[in-house]
Each structure stands twice: as structure tokens, then as C-alpha cells.
Amino acid sequence: MMVTLADERSGSAQPFRLHVLSIDRESEGTLLVRLGAVDQALLPHWTPGAHIDLILPNGLMRQYSLCGCRDDRQSWTIVVQKEPVGRGGSAYVHEHLVAGDELVVAGPRNNFPLVESDAYLFIAGGIGITPILPMIAEVSRKCRRWTLVYGGRSLRSMALLNAIATYEDGEIHLIPFDELGPIDLAKFLGRPEPGTKVYCCGPGQLIDAVESFCASWPPAALHRERFAPKYLEACADSGAFEVELARSGRVVCVSPDQSLLGALEDAGYCITNSCRAGICGTCLLTVLDGTPEHRDDLLDDAQREAGKMILPCVSRSKTLRLVLEL
């Protein structure tokens, strides 16, 4: 009997085991990894922009965007770029992972969803192409207008070029730095285009520059996903505050030099987390009362204004007390 695992919309899927079907060199410095269920279960549905949490045998948890065919319920595809100064996750995949290995996976989850629009401008830098490729597949299927601007160190290092080449209905600009220099963002973003959504993923400097250009675009035109946290200076008020946990009524004090996540962990609460930098969304908690001071790079403006969610790894409280659904 085929068993279907919970899909990403449920938000409650438990970690499960997958095995490595194959590992292939995708481009210079990147590997294409295909994963399949160990028990012949159908893999969960996912939407463009979704990622999975990969729990490696060395104990590290890392997030990787799904970039294969969404209709394939037998396998998932991720691309892993080796980071010379990373924290060990990509190095493990490149140096130790082999076909046949079993891994624990959670998800899929989508913090970078594709919204409806008449036209799209996709801007990708390096490995930032991975969540963008399924978006191209989707908008191409829907016959929407789209443009891809894809920059990388060199053509040799730019992943998924063969897959991109299969889409002939859009406008594609490949910009290898060693041949053409940096992306001329003014060319693509200098004039706001009503009815066009901008999706950007890549290095922080690229996203910062795109954000600056999009300040003159219509509200909510820009959607972006960061792989590393944006530099954030310490806020003037980083004082102590209290957190009330609604289910038990317990109150936990958070000191000025302590993160909310750290305070909850010290109090004995096990909060699932990964990046501890406000970019992955793994530790997201629900706020019932009080006003969060958002310091993450994940929530959009509407979510911040609503004040109903908080990333405890980096964010704090503007009020003396927060009430959490915990």
C-alpha cells in the first residue's frame, strides 16, 4: 500500500527518512542530490519556493530549496553549493554523503511563495537560482510573462543552466561576473513596472541593492529570500522583558544579553530551530499579546505589522511582556 506523507500546507508534518538516490556534479562547486522515500511512500506536495530541512548525520540541520519537477512524487531534488567558510553542512554533503545514505528530512515549508501576477522579474545570484527555477516552471505553465536575470562567478559555477535552457517562452539574461561584471540592476529595475512582481534570491549584497531599487516600485512588488542574515545593528533598546506562556501561565524573564530563544531553552522548552539568525523560519512562534520587535529577515511588512508571529532566535519585545502560544 502506498502511504502519502502530509503536504506543506498542513504545517504539522513530522520528520521522516529519505535515502539518497543519486549525487551528481551540477556545476563547479555544486552537487545535485536526488532523494527518495525509503518505504515507497509518495512524497508530499510542494509549491514553488519551498524548501526542506535536511538533518545530516553529523547533527547539523540545513535548509535547501526544492528545485526539481513538482509532478515527481517519487523523488526530490536539491542543489548544494560548497561553502568554503560555511558552518559544516555543505562540506558534509560534498565530502561524505553518498548514494544509499539515509537522511532525516522535515518539510516541505514555504517562506518564499509565488503569488499571482501578470508578469515576473526573477533576479538570482549564485545558488539563489534554486528556488527560482520551479517558479519559472510554474509561470511558464501559466503562460505569464517572465524575465530571468541570473548572475554568478562564471558560467562554470552557475547551476541549473541546462534546466533553464528548456524554457523558451521567457527572456533570459545570464551574467557571469568574470565575463560581464556585476548585474546592471538599473537596467532592469530603474523604472517601476506596474503589474510585475520581483523575486530575488542570492547573496546579501545583491538583495540589499535590489531592495534599494524597489523602494520606488509599487508596494509589495518585491519578494526576496536570504540565505544569510542581513547585518543589523543592535537596537537602542535591548532591555529585559517577560514572556508569558499561554498554555501553562508560566512567565520567563529574558535578560538584555539573552535571546528569547535562549531564555526559552534555559527554561526547559525545546524549540525547533536551525539557523538561529532569523532567516529560515524553523523557530516561528505565535504571539497572542504584546508587540514584537522584529529583527528577522523572513517576515514581510504585513506580517510584521500584524504582530502575530515572532522569530525568537533574533527578535525581542517592544512591550514589557509578550504572551506566546506555547
mmCIF file of C-alpha atoms in Angstrom:
data_model
loop_
_atom_site.group_PDB
_atom_site.id
_atom_site.type_symbol
_atom_site.label_atom_id
_atom_site.label_comp_id
_atom_site.label_asym_id
_atom_site.label_seq_id
_atom_site.Cartn_x
_atom_site.Cartn_y
_atom_site.Cartn_z
ATOM 1 C CA MET A 1 0.000 0.000 0.000
ATOM 2 C CA MET A 2 1.273 3.493 -0.868
ATOM 3 C CA VAL A 3 1.344 5.928 2.036
ATOM 4 C CA THR A 4 1.212 9.649 1.325
ATOM 5 C CA LEU A 5 3.028 11.915 3.767
ATOM 6 C CA ALA A 6 1.499 15.203 4.925
ATOM 7 C CA ASP A 7 1.925 18.080 2.489
ATOM 8 C CA GLU A 8 3.395 21.534 3.186
ATOM 9 C CA ARG A 9 0.030 23.177 3.758
ATOM 10 C CA SER A 10 -0.619 21.175 6.919
ATOM 11 C CA GLY A 11 2.310 22.735 8.770
ATOM 12 C CA SER A 12 2.401 19.705 11.078
ATOM 13 C CA ALA A 13 4.365 17.072 9.178
ATOM 14 C CA GLN A 14 6.821 15.184 11.359
ATOM 15 C CA PRO A 15 10.412 14.490 10.265
ATOM 16 C CA PHE A 16 10.768 11.375 8.137
ATOM 17 C CA ARG A 17 13.559 9.428 6.490
ATOM 18 C CA LEU A 18 14.663 9.623 2.873
ATOM 19 C CA HIS A 19 17.542 7.921 1.147
ATOM 20 C CA VAL A 20 19.973 9.418 -1.342
ATOM 21 C CA LEU A 21 19.109 8.151 -4.814
ATOM 22 C CA SER A 22 21.998 9.849 -6.597
ATOM 23 C CA ILE A 23 24.610 12.584 -6.302
ATOM 24 C CA ASP A 24 25.941 14.282 -9.422
ATOM 25 C CA ARG A 25 28.148 17.246 -10.161
ATOM 26 C CA GLU A 26 25.852 20.045 -11.316
ATOM 27 C CA SER A 27 28.386 22.839 -11.825
ATOM 28 C CA GLU A 28 31.716 23.930 -10.437
ATOM 29 C CA GLY A 29 31.299 23.755 -6.658
ATOM 30 C CA THR A 30 27.748 22.390 -6.636
ATOM 31 C CA LEU A 31 26.189 18.932 -6.353
ATOM 32 C CA LEU A 32 22.731 17.857 -7.483
ATOM 33 C CA VAL A 33 21.252 15.483 -4.892
ATOM 34 C CA ARG A 34 18.137 13.364 -5.525
ATOM 35 C CA LEU A 35 16.252 11.994 -2.523
ATOM 36 C CA GLY A 36 13.544 9.327 -2.348
ATOM 37 C CA ALA A 37 11.350 7.759 0.331
ATOM 38 C CA VAL A 38 12.738 4.620 1.990
ATOM 39 C CA ASP A 39 9.298 2.979 2.297
ATOM 40 C CA GLN A 40 7.834 3.655 -1.180
ATOM 41 C CA ALA A 41 5.648 6.439 0.205
ATOM 42 C CA LEU A 42 4.585 9.229 -2.096
ATOM 43 C CA LEU A 43 6.490 12.385 -1.228
ATOM 44 C CA PRO A 44 4.475 15.413 -0.056
ATOM 45 C CA HIS A 45 3.209 18.010 -2.494
ATOM 46 C CA TRP A 46 5.210 21.242 -2.577
ATOM 47 C CA THR A 47 4.893 24.670 -4.155
ATOM 48 C CA PRO A 48 7.485 26.882 -5.913
ATOM 49 C CA GLY A 49 9.822 28.487 -3.378
ATOM 50 C CA ALA A 50 9.525 25.640 -0.860
ATOM 51 C CA HIS A 51 12.484 24.188 0.993
ATOM 52 C CA ILE A 52 13.183 21.188 3.182
ATOM 53 C CA ASP A 53 15.115 20.874 6.420
ATOM 54 C CA LEU A 54 17.883 18.329 5.942
ATOM 55 C CA ILE A 55 19.115 16.815 9.206
ATOM 56 C CA LEU A 56 22.589 15.484 8.483
ATOM 57 C CA PRO A 57 24.248 12.532 10.258
ATOM 58 C CA ASN A 58 26.689 14.948 11.929
ATOM 59 C CA GLY A 59 23.743 16.597 13.726
ATOM 60 C CA LEU A 60 23.557 19.753 11.616
ATOM 61 C CA MET A 61 20.234 20.926 10.177
ATOM 62 C CA ARG A 62 20.314 22.875 6.926
ATOM 63 C CA GLN A 63 17.664 24.241 4.586
ATOM 64 C CA TYR A 64 17.746 23.530 0.846
ATOM 65 C CA SER A 65 15.283 24.724 -1.786
ATOM 66 C CA LEU A 66 13.448 22.093 -3.800
ATOM 67 C CA CYS A 67 14.283 22.612 -7.464
ATOM 68 C CA GLY A 68 13.107 19.506 -9.328
ATOM 69 C CA CYS A 69 9.862 18.614 -11.065
ATOM 70 C CA ARG A 70 6.847 19.160 -8.802
ATOM 71 C CA ASP A 71 4.940 16.372 -10.550
ATOM 72 C CA ASP A 72 7.561 13.823 -9.465
ATOM 73 C CA ARG A 73 6.180 12.312 -6.245
ATOM 74 C CA GLN A 74 8.943 9.685 -6.135
ATOM 75 C CA SER A 75 11.957 11.964 -5.679
ATOM 76 C CA TRP A 76 13.028 15.406 -4.569
ATOM 77 C CA THR A 77 15.958 17.358 -5.995
ATOM 78 C CA ILE A 78 18.192 19.850 -4.212
ATOM 79 C CA VAL A 79 21.432 21.539 -5.257
ATOM 80 C CA VAL A 80 24.117 22.035 -2.613
ATOM 81 C CA GLN A 81 26.879 24.576 -3.093
ATOM 82 C CA LYS A 82 30.045 24.011 -1.115
ATOM 83 C CA GLU A 83 30.706 26.998 1.123
ATOM 84 C CA PRO A 84 34.433 27.395 1.898
ATOM 85 C CA VAL A 85 33.674 29.398 5.050
ATOM 86 C CA GLY A 86 30.373 27.726 5.902
ATOM 87 C CA ARG A 87 29.344 26.048 9.167
ATOM 88 C CA GLY A 88 29.915 22.479 8.026
ATOM 89 C CA GLY A 89 26.644 21.474 6.375
ATOM 90 C CA SER A 90 27.652 21.847 2.735
ATOM 91 C CA ALA A 91 31.086 20.393 3.458
ATOM 92 C CA TYR A 92 29.481 17.240 4.855
ATOM 93 C CA VAL A 93 27.283 16.825 1.778
ATOM 94 C CA HIS A 94 30.225 17.314 -0.584
ATOM 95 C CA GLU A 95 32.758 15.213 1.306
ATOM 96 C CA HIS A 96 30.801 12.433 2.999
ATOM 97 C CA LEU A 97 27.321 11.938 1.560
ATOM 98 C CA VAL A 98 26.974 9.040 -0.913
ATOM 99 C CA ALA A 99 24.138 7.336 -2.771
ATOM 100 C CA GLY A 100 22.275 4.960 -0.460
ATOM 101 C CA ASP A 101 22.733 7.049 2.684
ATOM 102 C CA GLU A 102 19.624 7.718 4.755
ATOM 103 C CA LEU A 103 18.786 11.210 5.973
ATOM 104 C CA VAL A 104 16.139 12.702 8.223
ATOM 105 C CA VAL A 105 14.076 15.385 6.484
ATOM 106 C CA ALA A 106 11.385 17.799 7.663
ATOM 107 C CA GLY A 107 9.051 19.801 5.471
ATOM 108 C CA PRO A 108 8.444 20.978 2.900
ATOM 109 C CA ARG A 109 7.875 24.522 4.137
ATOM 110 C CA ASN A 110 7.472 27.657 2.041
ATOM 111 C CA ASN A 111 8.610 31.065 3.269
ATOM 112 C CA PHE A 112 9.032 32.335 -0.318
ATOM 113 C CA PRO A 113 5.707 31.631 -2.046
ATOM 114 C CA LEU A 114 4.932 32.585 -5.616
ATOM 115 C CA VAL A 115 1.969 34.975 -5.783
ATOM 116 C CA GLU A 116 -0.269 35.643 -8.764
ATOM 117 C CA SER A 117 0.836 38.370 -11.160
ATOM 118 C CA ASP A 118 0.620 39.368 -14.819
ATOM 119 C CA ALA A 119 4.413 39.395 -15.147
ATOM 120 C CA TYR A 120 7.510 38.430 -13.177
ATOM 121 C CA LEU A 121 11.109 39.592 -12.936
ATOM 122 C CA PHE A 122 13.332 36.943 -11.363
ATOM 123 C CA ILE A 123 16.768 38.007 -10.118
ATOM 124 C CA ALA A 124 19.077 35.233 -8.933
ATOM 125 C CA GLY A 125 22.640 35.321 -7.699
ATOM 126 C CA GLY A 126 24.644 32.096 -7.485
ATOM 127 C CA ILE A 127 22.856 29.292 -5.669
ATOM 128 C CA GLY A 128 19.862 31.635 -5.351
ATOM 129 C CA ILE A 129 18.664 30.148 -8.634
ATOM 130 C CA THR A 130 17.378 27.034 -6.828
ATOM 131 C CA PRO A 131 14.039 28.400 -5.538
ATOM 132 C CA ILE A 132 13.621 30.464 -8.720
ATOM 133 C CA LEU A 133 13.687 27.542 -11.179
ATOM 134 C CA PRO A 134 10.373 25.979 -10.011
ATOM 135 C CA MET A 135 8.818 29.453 -10.178
ATOM 136 C CA ILE A 136 9.868 29.740 -13.816
ATOM 137 C CA ALA A 137 8.322 26.337 -14.492
ATOM 138 C CA GLU A 138 5.055 27.458 -12.902
ATOM 139 C CA VAL A 139 4.738 30.844 -14.629
ATOM 140 C CA SER A 140 5.732 29.246 -17.922
ATOM 141 C CA ARG A 141 2.973 26.673 -17.472
ATOM 142 C CA LYS A 142 0.503 29.510 -16.831
ATOM 143 C CA CYS A 143 1.744 31.456 -19.885
ATOM 144 C CA ARG A 144 2.723 34.514 -17.823
ATOM 145 C CA ARG A 145 5.362 36.986 -18.975
ATOM 146 C CA TRP A 146 8.683 36.492 -17.211
ATOM 147 C CA THR A 147 12.291 37.622 -17.260
ATOM 148 C CA LEU A 148 15.229 35.932 -15.547
ATOM 149 C CA VAL A 149 18.384 37.820 -14.610
ATOM 150 C CA TYR A 150 20.906 35.282 -13.333
ATOM 151 C CA GLY A 151 24.396 36.234 -12.181
ATOM 152 C CA GLY A 152 27.275 34.082 -10.959
ATOM 153 C CA ARG A 153 31.034 33.990 -10.652
ATOM 154 C CA SER A 154 31.378 32.246 -14.014
ATOM 155 C CA LEU A 155 29.294 30.104 -16.350
ATOM 156 C CA ARG A 156 31.137 27.072 -14.949
ATOM 157 C CA SER A 157 29.859 27.845 -11.455
ATOM 158 C CA MET A 158 26.250 28.668 -12.401
ATOM 159 C CA ALA A 159 23.972 25.751 -11.586
ATOM 160 C CA LEU A 160 20.882 24.520 -13.456
ATOM 161 C CA LEU A 161 21.763 26.166 -16.788
ATOM 162 C CA ASN A 162 20.614 23.123 -18.765
ATOM 163 C CA ALA A 163 17.254 23.145 -16.996
ATOM 164 C CA ILE A 164 16.816 26.879 -17.575
ATOM 165 C CA ALA A 165 17.537 26.426 -21.286
ATOM 166 C CA THR A 166 14.442 24.225 -21.659
ATOM 167 C CA TYR A 167 12.199 27.267 -21.120
ATOM 168 C CA GLU A 168 11.971 29.278 -24.327
ATOM 169 C CA ASP A 169 8.958 31.480 -23.594
ATOM 170 C CA GLY A 170 10.758 33.945 -21.294
ATOM 171 C CA GLU A 171 13.567 36.470 -21.509
ATOM 172 C CA ILE A 172 16.793 35.082 -20.032
ATOM 173 C CA HIS A 173 19.884 37.119 -19.141
ATOM 174 C CA LEU A 174 22.917 35.121 -17.974
ATOM 175 C CA ILE A 175 25.529 37.406 -16.435
ATOM 176 C CA PRO A 176 28.793 35.652 -15.448
ATOM 177 C CA PHE A 177 30.890 38.099 -13.434
ATOM 178 C CA ASP A 178 34.214 37.040 -14.988
ATOM 179 C CA GLU A 179 32.924 37.966 -18.443
ATOM 180 C CA LEU A 180 30.337 40.712 -17.948
ATOM 181 C CA GLY A 181 30.882 42.075 -14.457
ATOM 182 C CA PRO A 182 28.081 42.629 -11.922
ATOM 183 C CA ILE A 183 24.382 42.710 -12.792
ATOM 184 C CA ASP A 184 23.297 46.131 -14.046
ATOM 185 C CA LEU A 185 20.293 46.412 -11.749
ATOM 186 C CA ALA A 186 19.417 49.896 -13.008
ATOM 187 C CA LYS A 187 18.766 48.363 -16.427
ATOM 188 C CA PHE A 188 16.148 46.008 -15.040
ATOM 189 C CA LEU A 189 14.807 47.890 -12.011
ATOM 190 C CA GLY A 190 15.414 51.553 -12.829
ATOM 191 C CA ARG A 191 11.842 52.065 -13.990
ATOM 192 C CA PRO A 192 8.980 50.623 -11.910
ATOM 193 C CA GLU A 193 6.775 48.214 -13.836
ATOM 194 C CA PRO A 194 3.178 48.102 -12.523
ATOM 195 C CA GLY A 195 1.779 44.590 -12.622
ATOM 196 C CA THR A 196 5.212 42.964 -12.295
ATOM 197 C CA LYS A 197 6.366 41.059 -9.219
ATOM 198 C CA VAL A 198 10.102 40.957 -8.481
ATOM 199 C CA TYR A 199 11.541 37.789 -6.948
ATOM 200 C CA CYS A 200 15.126 37.882 -5.744
ATOM 201 C CA CYS A 201 17.341 35.295 -4.069
ATOM 202 C CA GLY A 202 21.094 35.297 -3.673
ATOM 203 C CA PRO A 203 23.931 36.970 -1.749
ATOM 204 C CA GLY A 204 23.046 39.639 0.773
ATOM 205 C CA GLN A 205 24.678 42.467 -1.186
ATOM 206 C CA LEU A 206 22.556 41.645 -4.228
ATOM 207 C CA ILE A 207 19.345 41.573 -2.191
ATOM 208 C CA ASP A 208 20.240 44.846 -0.447
ATOM 209 C CA ALA A 209 20.772 46.533 -3.821
ATOM 210 C CA VAL A 210 17.522 45.133 -5.220
ATOM 211 C CA GLU A 211 15.655 46.358 -2.140
ATOM 212 C CA SER A 212 17.032 49.865 -2.725
ATOM 213 C CA PHE A 213 15.898 49.930 -6.348
ATOM 214 C CA CYS A 214 12.472 48.517 -5.481
ATOM 215 C CA ALA A 215 11.797 51.269 -2.945
ATOM 216 C CA SER A 216 10.241 53.252 -5.813
ATOM 217 C CA TRP A 217 8.189 50.272 -7.084
ATOM 218 C CA PRO A 218 4.553 49.643 -6.106
ATOM 219 C CA PRO A 219 4.060 48.301 -2.559
ATOM 220 C CA ALA A 220 4.577 44.540 -2.171
ATOM 221 C CA ALA A 221 6.233 44.282 -5.595
ATOM 222 C CA LEU A 222 9.411 42.750 -4.138
ATOM 223 C CA HIS A 223 9.665 39.244 -2.707
ATOM 224 C CA ARG A 224 13.069 38.027 -1.524
ATOM 225 C CA GLU A 225 14.705 35.177 0.324
ATOM 226 C CA ARG A 226 18.047 35.389 2.083
ATOM 227 C CA PHE A 227 20.469 32.536 2.688
ATOM 228 C CA ALA A 228 22.405 34.583 5.263
ATOM 229 C CA PRO A 229 21.168 37.196 7.755
ATOM 230 C CA LYS A 230 21.297 40.875 6.916
ATOM 231 C CA TYR A 231 23.666 42.882 9.089
ATOM 232 C CA LEU A 232 21.615 44.529 11.812
ATOM 233 C CA GLU A 233 22.992 46.985 14.340
ATOM 234 C CA ALA A 234 21.926 46.480 17.929
ATOM 235 C CA CYS A 235 18.724 48.378 18.660
ATOM 236 C CA ALA A 236 18.959 51.210 21.153
ATOM 237 C CA ASP A 237 16.529 49.465 23.472
ATOM 238 C CA SER A 238 17.555 45.868 24.082
ATOM 239 C CA GLY A 239 16.326 45.759 27.645
ATOM 240 C CA ALA A 240 14.839 42.916 29.614
ATOM 241 C CA PHE A 241 11.254 41.767 29.096
ATOM 242 C CA GLU A 242 8.955 38.961 30.193
ATOM 243 C CA VAL A 243 7.315 36.222 28.184
ATOM 244 C CA GLU A 244 4.110 34.595 29.366
ATOM 245 C CA LEU A 245 3.483 31.098 28.034
ATOM 246 C CA ALA A 246 -0.258 30.839 27.490
ATOM 247 C CA ARG A 247 -0.686 27.083 27.888
ATOM 248 C CA SER A 248 0.877 26.933 31.336
ATOM 249 C CA GLY A 249 0.702 30.538 32.514
ATOM 250 C CA ARG A 250 4.414 30.379 33.265
ATOM 251 C CA VAL A 251 6.416 33.610 32.953
ATOM 252 C CA VAL A 252 10.014 33.559 31.658
ATOM 253 C CA CYS A 253 12.332 36.555 32.010
ATOM 254 C CA VAL A 254 14.555 37.480 29.063
ATOM 255 C CA SER A 255 17.659 39.431 30.068
ATOM 256 C CA PRO A 256 19.215 42.174 27.883
ATOM 257 C CA ASP A 257 22.108 39.944 26.826
ATOM 258 C CA GLN A 258 19.959 36.886 26.125
ATOM 259 C CA SER A 259 17.881 35.919 23.099
ATOM 260 C CA LEU A 260 14.240 34.980 23.511
ATOM 261 C CA LEU A 261 15.054 31.550 22.106
ATOM 262 C CA GLY A 262 17.900 31.129 24.577
ATOM 263 C CA ALA A 263 15.694 32.123 27.503
ATOM 264 C CA LEU A 264 13.042 29.593 26.493
ATOM 265 C CA GLU A 265 15.681 26.873 26.124
ATOM 266 C CA ASP A 266 17.157 27.717 29.520
ATOM 267 C CA ALA A 267 13.662 27.393 30.969
ATOM 268 C CA GLY A 268 13.456 23.835 29.646
ATOM 269 C CA TYR A 269 11.471 24.374 26.462
ATOM 270 C CA CYS A 270 12.608 22.574 23.311
ATOM 271 C CA ILE A 271 12.031 24.951 20.393
ATOM 272 C CA THR A 272 12.839 23.530 16.972
ATOM 273 C CA ASN A 273 15.437 25.767 15.367
ATOM 274 C CA SER A 274 18.201 25.765 12.792
ATOM 275 C CA CYS A 275 19.818 28.990 11.574
ATOM 276 C CA ARG A 276 19.486 30.998 14.819
ATOM 277 C CA ALA A 277 19.790 34.038 12.552
ATOM 278 C CA GLY A 278 16.213 34.906 11.609
ATOM 279 C CA ILE A 279 16.199 33.602 8.044
ATOM 280 C CA CYS A 280 14.843 30.031 7.994
ATOM 281 C CA GLY A 281 11.576 30.293 9.957
ATOM 282 C CA THR A 282 12.063 26.996 11.788
ATOM 283 C CA CYS A 283 11.551 28.517 15.245
ATOM 284 C CA LEU A 284 8.486 30.641 14.359
ATOM 285 C CA LEU A 285 6.121 31.172 17.306
ATOM 286 C CA THR A 286 2.630 32.685 17.586
ATOM 287 C CA VAL A 287 2.153 35.925 19.552
ATOM 288 C CA LEU A 288 -1.151 36.308 21.431
ATOM 289 C CA ASP A 289 -0.482 39.651 23.110
ATOM 290 C CA GLY A 290 2.229 42.286 23.219
ATOM 291 C CA THR A 291 4.240 43.894 20.422
ATOM 292 C CA PRO A 292 7.223 42.052 18.907
ATOM 293 C CA GLU A 293 10.364 43.903 17.902
ATOM 294 C CA HIS A 294 11.159 42.147 14.642
ATOM 295 C CA ARG A 295 14.825 41.670 13.782
ATOM 296 C CA ASP A 296 14.472 38.834 11.307
ATOM 297 C CA ASP A 297 14.930 38.687 7.528
ATOM 298 C CA LEU A 298 11.918 36.469 6.906
ATOM 299 C CA LEU A 299 8.586 38.136 7.720
ATOM 300 C CA ASP A 300 7.111 40.555 5.210
ATOM 301 C CA ASP A 301 5.800 44.038 6.059
ATOM 302 C CA ALA A 302 2.204 42.868 6.519
ATOM 303 C CA GLN A 303 3.236 40.069 8.877
ATOM 304 C CA ARG A 304 5.395 42.455 10.896
ATOM 305 C CA GLU A 305 2.580 44.982 11.182
ATOM 306 C CA ALA A 306 0.111 42.307 12.273
ATOM 307 C CA GLY A 307 2.451 41.345 15.128
ATOM 308 C CA LYS A 308 1.107 37.800 15.405
ATOM 309 C CA MET A 309 4.385 35.955 14.768
ATOM 310 C CA ILE A 310 7.920 36.160 16.081
ATOM 311 C CA LEU A 311 11.277 34.560 15.307
ATOM 312 C CA PRO A 312 12.626 34.092 18.867
ATOM 313 C CA CYS A 313 16.180 33.438 17.712
ATOM 314 C CA VAL A 314 16.718 37.135 16.913
ATOM 315 C CA SER A 315 13.587 39.173 17.719
ATOM 316 C CA ARG A 316 12.625 40.747 21.016
ATOM 317 C CA SER A 317 9.702 42.700 22.509
ATOM 318 C CA LYS A 318 8.739 46.365 22.375
ATOM 319 C CA THR A 319 6.395 45.831 25.316
ATOM 320 C CA LEU A 320 7.378 44.710 28.801
ATOM 321 C CA ARG A 321 5.545 41.431 28.275
ATOM 322 C CA LEU A 322 4.797 39.142 25.339
ATOM 323 C CA VAL A 323 2.226 36.362 25.515
ATOM 324 C CA LEU A 324 3.123 33.377 23.338
ATOM 325 C CA GLU A 325 1.041 30.392 22.289
ATOM 326 C CA LEU A 326 3.401 27.927 23.921
#
